[in-house]
Short mmCIF file of C-alpha atoms and ligand atoms in Angstrom, two decimals:
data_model
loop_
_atom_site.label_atom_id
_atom_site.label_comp_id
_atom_site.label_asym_id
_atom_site.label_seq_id
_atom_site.Cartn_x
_atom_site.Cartn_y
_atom_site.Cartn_z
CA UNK U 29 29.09 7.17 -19.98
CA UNK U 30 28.96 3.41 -19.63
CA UNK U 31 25.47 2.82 -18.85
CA UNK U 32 22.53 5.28 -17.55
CA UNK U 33 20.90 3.76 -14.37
CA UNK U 34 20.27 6.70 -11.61
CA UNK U 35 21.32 10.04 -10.71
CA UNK U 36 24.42 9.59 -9.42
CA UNK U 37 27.58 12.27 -8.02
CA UNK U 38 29.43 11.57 -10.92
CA UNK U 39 26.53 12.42 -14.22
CA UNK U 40 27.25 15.70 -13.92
CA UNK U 41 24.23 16.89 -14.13
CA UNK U 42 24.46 20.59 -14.61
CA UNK U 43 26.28 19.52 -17.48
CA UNK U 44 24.13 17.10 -18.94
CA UNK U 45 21.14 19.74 -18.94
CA UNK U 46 23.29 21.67 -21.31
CA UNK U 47 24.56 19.40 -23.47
CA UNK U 48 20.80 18.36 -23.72
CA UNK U 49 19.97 22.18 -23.92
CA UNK U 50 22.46 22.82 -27.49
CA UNK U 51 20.82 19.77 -28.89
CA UNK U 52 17.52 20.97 -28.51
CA UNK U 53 18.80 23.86 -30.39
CA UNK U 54 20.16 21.98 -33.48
CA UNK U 55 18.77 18.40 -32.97
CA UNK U 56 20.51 17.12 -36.23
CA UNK U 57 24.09 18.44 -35.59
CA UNK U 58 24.94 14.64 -34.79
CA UNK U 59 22.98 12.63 -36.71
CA UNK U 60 26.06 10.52 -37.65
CA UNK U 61 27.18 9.71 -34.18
CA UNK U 62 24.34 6.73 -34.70
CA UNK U 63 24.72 5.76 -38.22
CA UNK U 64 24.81 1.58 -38.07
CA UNK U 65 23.97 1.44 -34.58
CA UNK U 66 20.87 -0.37 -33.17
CA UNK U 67 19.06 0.80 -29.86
CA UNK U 68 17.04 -1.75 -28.78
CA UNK U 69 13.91 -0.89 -26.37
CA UNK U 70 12.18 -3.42 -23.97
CA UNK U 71 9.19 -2.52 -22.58
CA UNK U 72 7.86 -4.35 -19.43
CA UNK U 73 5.17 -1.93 -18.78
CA UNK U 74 3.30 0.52 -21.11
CA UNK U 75 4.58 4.19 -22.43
CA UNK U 76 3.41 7.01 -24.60
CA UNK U 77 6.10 9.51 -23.56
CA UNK U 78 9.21 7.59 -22.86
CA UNK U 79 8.79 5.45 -26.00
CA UNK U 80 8.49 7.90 -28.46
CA UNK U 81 10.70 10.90 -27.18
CA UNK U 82 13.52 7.71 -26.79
CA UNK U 83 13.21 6.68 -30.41
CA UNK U 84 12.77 10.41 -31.12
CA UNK U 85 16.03 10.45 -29.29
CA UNK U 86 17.62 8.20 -30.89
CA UNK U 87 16.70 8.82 -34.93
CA UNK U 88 18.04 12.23 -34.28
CA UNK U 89 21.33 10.72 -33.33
CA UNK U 90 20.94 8.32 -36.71
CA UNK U 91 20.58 5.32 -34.49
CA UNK U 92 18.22 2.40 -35.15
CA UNK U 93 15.55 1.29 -33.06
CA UNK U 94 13.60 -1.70 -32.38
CA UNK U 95 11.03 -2.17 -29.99
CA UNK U 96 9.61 -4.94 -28.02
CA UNK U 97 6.88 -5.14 -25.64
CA UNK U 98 8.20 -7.74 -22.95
CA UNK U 99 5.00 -8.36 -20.92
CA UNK U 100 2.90 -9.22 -23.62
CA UNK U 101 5.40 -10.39 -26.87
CA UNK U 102 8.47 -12.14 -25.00
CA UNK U 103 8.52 -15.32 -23.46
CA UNK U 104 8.70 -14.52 -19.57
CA UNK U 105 11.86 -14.27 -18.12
CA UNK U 106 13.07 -16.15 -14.99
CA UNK U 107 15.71 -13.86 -12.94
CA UNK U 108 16.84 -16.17 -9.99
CA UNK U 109 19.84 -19.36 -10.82
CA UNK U 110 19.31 -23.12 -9.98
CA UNK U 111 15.54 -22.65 -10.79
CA UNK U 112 13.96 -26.11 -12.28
CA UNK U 113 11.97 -23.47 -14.81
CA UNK U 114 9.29 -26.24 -15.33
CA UNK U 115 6.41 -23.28 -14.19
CA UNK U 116 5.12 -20.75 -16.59
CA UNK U 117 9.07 -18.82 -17.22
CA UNK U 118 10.70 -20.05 -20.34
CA UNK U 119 13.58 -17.80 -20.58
CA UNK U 120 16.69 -17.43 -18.30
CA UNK U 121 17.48 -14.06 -18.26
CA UNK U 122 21.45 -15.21 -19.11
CA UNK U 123 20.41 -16.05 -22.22
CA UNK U 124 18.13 -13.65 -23.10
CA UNK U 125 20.10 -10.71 -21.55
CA UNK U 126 23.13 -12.05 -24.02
CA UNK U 127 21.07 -12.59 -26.89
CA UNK U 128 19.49 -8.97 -27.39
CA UNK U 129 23.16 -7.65 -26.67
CA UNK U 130 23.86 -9.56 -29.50
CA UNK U 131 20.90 -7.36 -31.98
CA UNK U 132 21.99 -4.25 -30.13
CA UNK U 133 24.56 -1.95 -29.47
CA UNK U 134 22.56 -0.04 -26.52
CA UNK U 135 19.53 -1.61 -24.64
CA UNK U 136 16.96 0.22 -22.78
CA UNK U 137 14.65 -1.13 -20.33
CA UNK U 138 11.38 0.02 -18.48
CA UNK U 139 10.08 -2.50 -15.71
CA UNK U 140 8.25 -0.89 -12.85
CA UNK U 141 7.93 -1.93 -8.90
CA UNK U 142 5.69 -4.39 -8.61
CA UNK U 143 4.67 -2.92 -4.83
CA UNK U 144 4.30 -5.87 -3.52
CA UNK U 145 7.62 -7.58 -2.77
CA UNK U 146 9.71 -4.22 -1.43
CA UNK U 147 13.73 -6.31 -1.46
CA UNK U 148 13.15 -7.77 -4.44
CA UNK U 149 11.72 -3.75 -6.59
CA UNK U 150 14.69 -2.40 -4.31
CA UNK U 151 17.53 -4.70 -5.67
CA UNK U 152 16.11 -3.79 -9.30
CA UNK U 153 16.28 -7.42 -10.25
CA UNK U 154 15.46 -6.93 -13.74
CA UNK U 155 17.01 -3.94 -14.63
CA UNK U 156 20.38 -4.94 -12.85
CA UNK U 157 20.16 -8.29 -14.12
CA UNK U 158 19.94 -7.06 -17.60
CA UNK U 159 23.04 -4.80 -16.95
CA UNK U 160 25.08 -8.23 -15.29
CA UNK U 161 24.81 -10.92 -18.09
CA UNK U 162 24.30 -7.94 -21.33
CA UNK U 163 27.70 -6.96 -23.27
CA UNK U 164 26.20 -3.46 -24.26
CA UNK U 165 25.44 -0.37 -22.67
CA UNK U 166 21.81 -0.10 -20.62
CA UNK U 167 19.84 2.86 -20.36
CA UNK U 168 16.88 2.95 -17.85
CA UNK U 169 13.34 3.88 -18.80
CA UNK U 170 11.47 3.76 -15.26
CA UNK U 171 12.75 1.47 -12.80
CA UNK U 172 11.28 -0.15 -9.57
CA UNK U 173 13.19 3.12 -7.95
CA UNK U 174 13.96 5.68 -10.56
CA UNK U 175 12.87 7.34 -13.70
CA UNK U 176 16.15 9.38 -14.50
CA UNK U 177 15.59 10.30 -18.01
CA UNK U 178 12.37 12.08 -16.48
CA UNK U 179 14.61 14.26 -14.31
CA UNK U 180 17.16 15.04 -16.45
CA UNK U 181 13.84 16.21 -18.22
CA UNK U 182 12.60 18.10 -15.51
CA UNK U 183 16.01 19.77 -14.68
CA UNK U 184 16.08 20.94 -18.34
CA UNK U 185 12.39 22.49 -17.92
CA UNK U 186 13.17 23.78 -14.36
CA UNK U 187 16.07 25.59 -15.96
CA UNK U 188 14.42 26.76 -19.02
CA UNK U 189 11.81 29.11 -16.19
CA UNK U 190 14.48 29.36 -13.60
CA UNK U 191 13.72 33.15 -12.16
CA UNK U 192 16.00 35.69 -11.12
CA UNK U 193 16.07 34.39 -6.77
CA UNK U 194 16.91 31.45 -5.73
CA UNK U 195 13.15 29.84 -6.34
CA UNK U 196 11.19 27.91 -3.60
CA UNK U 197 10.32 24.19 -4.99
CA UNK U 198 7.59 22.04 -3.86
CA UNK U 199 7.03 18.24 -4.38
CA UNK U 200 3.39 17.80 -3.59
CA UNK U 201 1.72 14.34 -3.22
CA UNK U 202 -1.53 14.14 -4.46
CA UNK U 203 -4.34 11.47 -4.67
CA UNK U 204 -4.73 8.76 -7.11
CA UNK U 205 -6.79 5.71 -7.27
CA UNK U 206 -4.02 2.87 -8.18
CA UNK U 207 -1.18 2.35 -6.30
CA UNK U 208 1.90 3.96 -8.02
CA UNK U 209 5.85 3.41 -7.52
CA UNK U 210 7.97 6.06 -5.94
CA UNK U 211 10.08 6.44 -8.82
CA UNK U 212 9.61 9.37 -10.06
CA UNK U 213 9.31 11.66 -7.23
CA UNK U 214 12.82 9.30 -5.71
CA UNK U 215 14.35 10.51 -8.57
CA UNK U 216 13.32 14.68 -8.61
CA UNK U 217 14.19 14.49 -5.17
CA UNK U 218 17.67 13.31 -6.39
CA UNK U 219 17.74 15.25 -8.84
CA UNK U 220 17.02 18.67 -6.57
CA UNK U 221 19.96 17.52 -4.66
CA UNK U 222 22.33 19.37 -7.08
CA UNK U 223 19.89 22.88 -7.40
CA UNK U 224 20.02 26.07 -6.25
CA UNK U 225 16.53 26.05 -4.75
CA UNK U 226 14.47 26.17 -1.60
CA UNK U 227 13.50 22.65 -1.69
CA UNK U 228 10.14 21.06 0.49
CA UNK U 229 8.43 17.95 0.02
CA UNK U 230 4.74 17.68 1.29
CA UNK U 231 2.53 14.59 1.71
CA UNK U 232 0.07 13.59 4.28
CA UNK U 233 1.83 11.29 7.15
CA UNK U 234 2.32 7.53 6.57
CA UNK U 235 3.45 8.85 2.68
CA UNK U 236 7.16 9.58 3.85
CA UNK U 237 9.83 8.41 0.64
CA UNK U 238 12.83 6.52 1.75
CA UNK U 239 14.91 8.32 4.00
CA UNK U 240 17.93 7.28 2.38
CA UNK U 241 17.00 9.86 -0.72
CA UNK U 242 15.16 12.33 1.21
CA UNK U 243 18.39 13.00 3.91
CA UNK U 244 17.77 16.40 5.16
CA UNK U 245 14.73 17.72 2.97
CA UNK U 246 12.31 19.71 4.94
CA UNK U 247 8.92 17.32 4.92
CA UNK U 248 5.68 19.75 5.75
CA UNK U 249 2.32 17.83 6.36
CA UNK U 250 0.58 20.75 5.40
CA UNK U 251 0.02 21.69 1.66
CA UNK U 252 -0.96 24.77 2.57
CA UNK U 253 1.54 25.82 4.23
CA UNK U 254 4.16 24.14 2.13
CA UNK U 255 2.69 26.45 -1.43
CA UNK U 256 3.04 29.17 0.57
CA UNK U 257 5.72 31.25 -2.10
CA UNK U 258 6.26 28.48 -3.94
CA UNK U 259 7.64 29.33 -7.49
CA UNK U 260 7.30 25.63 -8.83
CA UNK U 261 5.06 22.98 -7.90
CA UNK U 262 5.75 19.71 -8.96
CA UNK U 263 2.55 17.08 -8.67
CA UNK U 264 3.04 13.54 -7.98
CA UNK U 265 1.23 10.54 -6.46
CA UNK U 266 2.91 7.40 -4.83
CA UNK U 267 1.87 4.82 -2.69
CA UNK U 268 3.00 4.31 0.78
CA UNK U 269 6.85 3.50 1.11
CA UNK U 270 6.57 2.43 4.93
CA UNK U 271 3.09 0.16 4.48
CA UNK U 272 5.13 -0.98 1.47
CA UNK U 273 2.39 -0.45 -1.70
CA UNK U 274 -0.66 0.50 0.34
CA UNK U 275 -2.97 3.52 -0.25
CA UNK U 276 -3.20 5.03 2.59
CA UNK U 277 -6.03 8.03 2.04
CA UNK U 278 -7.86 8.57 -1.29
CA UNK U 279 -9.77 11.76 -0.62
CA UNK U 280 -9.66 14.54 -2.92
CA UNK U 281 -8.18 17.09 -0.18
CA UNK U 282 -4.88 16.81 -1.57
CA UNK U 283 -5.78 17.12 -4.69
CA UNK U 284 -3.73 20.65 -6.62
CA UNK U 285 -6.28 23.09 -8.05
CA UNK U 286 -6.10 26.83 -9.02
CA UNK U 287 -7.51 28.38 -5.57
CA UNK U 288 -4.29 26.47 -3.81
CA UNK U 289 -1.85 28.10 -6.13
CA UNK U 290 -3.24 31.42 -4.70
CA UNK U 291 -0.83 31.32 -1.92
CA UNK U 292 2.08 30.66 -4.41
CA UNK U 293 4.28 33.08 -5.87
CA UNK U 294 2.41 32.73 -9.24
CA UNK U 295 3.75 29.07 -9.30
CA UNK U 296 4.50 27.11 -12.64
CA UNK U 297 2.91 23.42 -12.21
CA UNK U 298 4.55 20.58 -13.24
CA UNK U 299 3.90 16.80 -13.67
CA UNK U 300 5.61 13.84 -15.45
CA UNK U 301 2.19 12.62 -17.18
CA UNK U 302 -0.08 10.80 -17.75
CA UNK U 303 -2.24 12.42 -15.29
CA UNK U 304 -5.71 12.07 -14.15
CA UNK U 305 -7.30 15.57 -14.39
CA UNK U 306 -9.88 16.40 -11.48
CA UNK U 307 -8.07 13.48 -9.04
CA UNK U 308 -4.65 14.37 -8.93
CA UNK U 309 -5.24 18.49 -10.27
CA UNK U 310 -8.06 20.36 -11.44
CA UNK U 311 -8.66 21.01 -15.23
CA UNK U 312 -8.56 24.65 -14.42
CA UNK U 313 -4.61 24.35 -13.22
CA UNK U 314 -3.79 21.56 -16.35
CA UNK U 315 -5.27 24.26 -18.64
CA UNK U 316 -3.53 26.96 -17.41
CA UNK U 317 -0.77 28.87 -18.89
CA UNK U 318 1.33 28.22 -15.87
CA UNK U 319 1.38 24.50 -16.74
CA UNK U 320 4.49 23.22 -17.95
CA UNK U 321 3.55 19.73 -18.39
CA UNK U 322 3.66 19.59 -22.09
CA UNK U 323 7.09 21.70 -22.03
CA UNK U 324 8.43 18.54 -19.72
CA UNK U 325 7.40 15.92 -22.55
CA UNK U 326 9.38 17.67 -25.37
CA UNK U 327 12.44 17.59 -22.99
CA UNK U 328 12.39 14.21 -22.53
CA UNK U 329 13.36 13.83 -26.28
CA UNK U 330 16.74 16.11 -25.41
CA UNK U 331 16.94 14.28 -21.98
CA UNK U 332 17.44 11.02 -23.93
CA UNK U 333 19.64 12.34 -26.96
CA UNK U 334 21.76 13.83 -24.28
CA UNK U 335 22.28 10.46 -22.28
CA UNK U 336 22.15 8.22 -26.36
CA UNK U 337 25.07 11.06 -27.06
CA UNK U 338 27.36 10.45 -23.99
CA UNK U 339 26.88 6.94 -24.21
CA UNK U 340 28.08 6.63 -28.15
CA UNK U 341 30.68 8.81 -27.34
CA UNK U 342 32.02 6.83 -25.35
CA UNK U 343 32.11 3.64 -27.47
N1 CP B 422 6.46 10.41 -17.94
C1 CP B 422 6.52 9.20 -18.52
O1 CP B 422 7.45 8.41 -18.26
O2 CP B 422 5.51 8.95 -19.40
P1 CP B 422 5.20 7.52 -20.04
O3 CP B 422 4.86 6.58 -18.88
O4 CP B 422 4.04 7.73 -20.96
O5 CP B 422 6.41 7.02 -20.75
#
């Protein structure tokens, strides 16, 4: 693997999961894979779980890591060529994208949608940019339009309760006061593409996800009706794809609790965190045993020594 950036035909998934899977067994069987190698981790928007599972990730595989908080440490980067940069950016990302290739030998990157200029989050211009003028591998940590290292996470934890029949799984919107990027459900959704599952996605209208990832997934507007049987029940907010960043209904109907889950078939509940408890679920369904939430954040240390592994093996 060259560099990690979405989903795509040619991950192999199914594999990935289980290369992740025997590492999570014996974590240390490759710690000196990474010995004298530097990841470096640029943060353009804040973390708990990504940061430390990835450095997690990485130490296991003997790698070091540095850290840097872009938004708040680095001098602001301007993206676009020709610019007279006599405004508030100080740093063409050609230089900067070369330099840090220069202290690393893999680079990851988290820098979310901004929601309010749609072309500009969809052509991932600081993510791809990065990947254009850097001379090392680049690993995404939540995009504008995908959070794969979450999925890869989630297919690990999916697998790890898979039941005996093909299970019925449910991506549920659910309410949230700030507008959020479609990231992570874009890239489940993606991700579901390669299971074995009954697969249904249900939002209120106006919250459809772009088209071109949801091809041919059965959309229900009713949550009811879409938990009916379900075995999973994966909770996510986003804001409005169409109305490009807008919140489109705040109410608490939407909202997962424990009397919903009723209709499932004894559903496990899942979420990437950080959640708000009693806006997007109920405490009683966070506190549940059925909650896998906290089984999803140890996987994303695997997720990323997987995708570190592939990557250094490569090199
Ligand atoms: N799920 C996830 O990416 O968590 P953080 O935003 O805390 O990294």
């Amino acid at each position: 693997m060259k560099n990690f950036i979405d989903l795509t035909e040619d991950l192999d998934l199914h594999k990935l999961v289980q290369e992740a899977q025997t590492l999570k067994k014996d974590p240390y069987a490759h710690e000196a894979l990474g010995k004298r190698k530097v990841l470096g981790l640029l943060f353009f928007n804040p973390s708990l779980r990504t940061r430390l599972s990835t450095q997690k990730a990485a130490k296991l595989l003997g790698m070091e890591v540095m850290v840097m908080n872009f938004s708040s440490e680095a001098w602001a980067i301007e993206y676009e060529d020709g610019t007279v940069m006599s405004g508030l950016r100080s740093e063409h990302i050609r230089e900067a994208a070369q330099v840090v290739s220069q202290y690393c030998d893999i680079v990851a990157i988290r820098a979310f949608a901004s929601l309010t200029d749609q072309e500009k989050d969809e052509s991932e211009i600081v993510l791809r940019s990065f990947q254009k003028y850097a001379s090392v591998p680049i690993v995404n940590m939540e995009s504008a339009t995908a959070h794969p290292l979450q999925a890869v996470a989630d297919a690990i934890t999916l697998k790890e309760h898979w039941p005996s029949h093909k299970p019925k799984i449910v991506l549920s919107w659910a309410p949230h006061p700030k507008a959020l990027p479609h990231a992570v459900a874009n890239s489940f959704v993606k991700m579901m593409a390669s299971q074995e599952a009954d697969f249904v996605i249900t939002h209120p209208k106006g919250y459809e996800l772009d088209e071109k990832i949801t091809k041919g997934v059965p959309i229900v507007y009713d949550q009811e009706e879409a938990l009916k049987n379900a075995d999973f029940v994966y909770v996510k907010n986003w804001a409005s794809y169409q109305d490009y960043g807008k919140i489109l209904r705040t109410d608490d109907q939407w909202m997962l609790t424990r009397k919903k889950l009723e209709a499932t078939n004894h559903a496990k509940f899942m979420h990437c965190l950080p959640i708000r408890r009693n806006v997007v679920v109920s405490d009683d369904v966070m506190n549940h045993e059925s909650s896998l939430v906290i089984k999803q954040a140890n996987n994303r240390t695997y997720a990323a020594q997987a995708v570190l592994k592939r990557i250094l093996d490569n090199e």
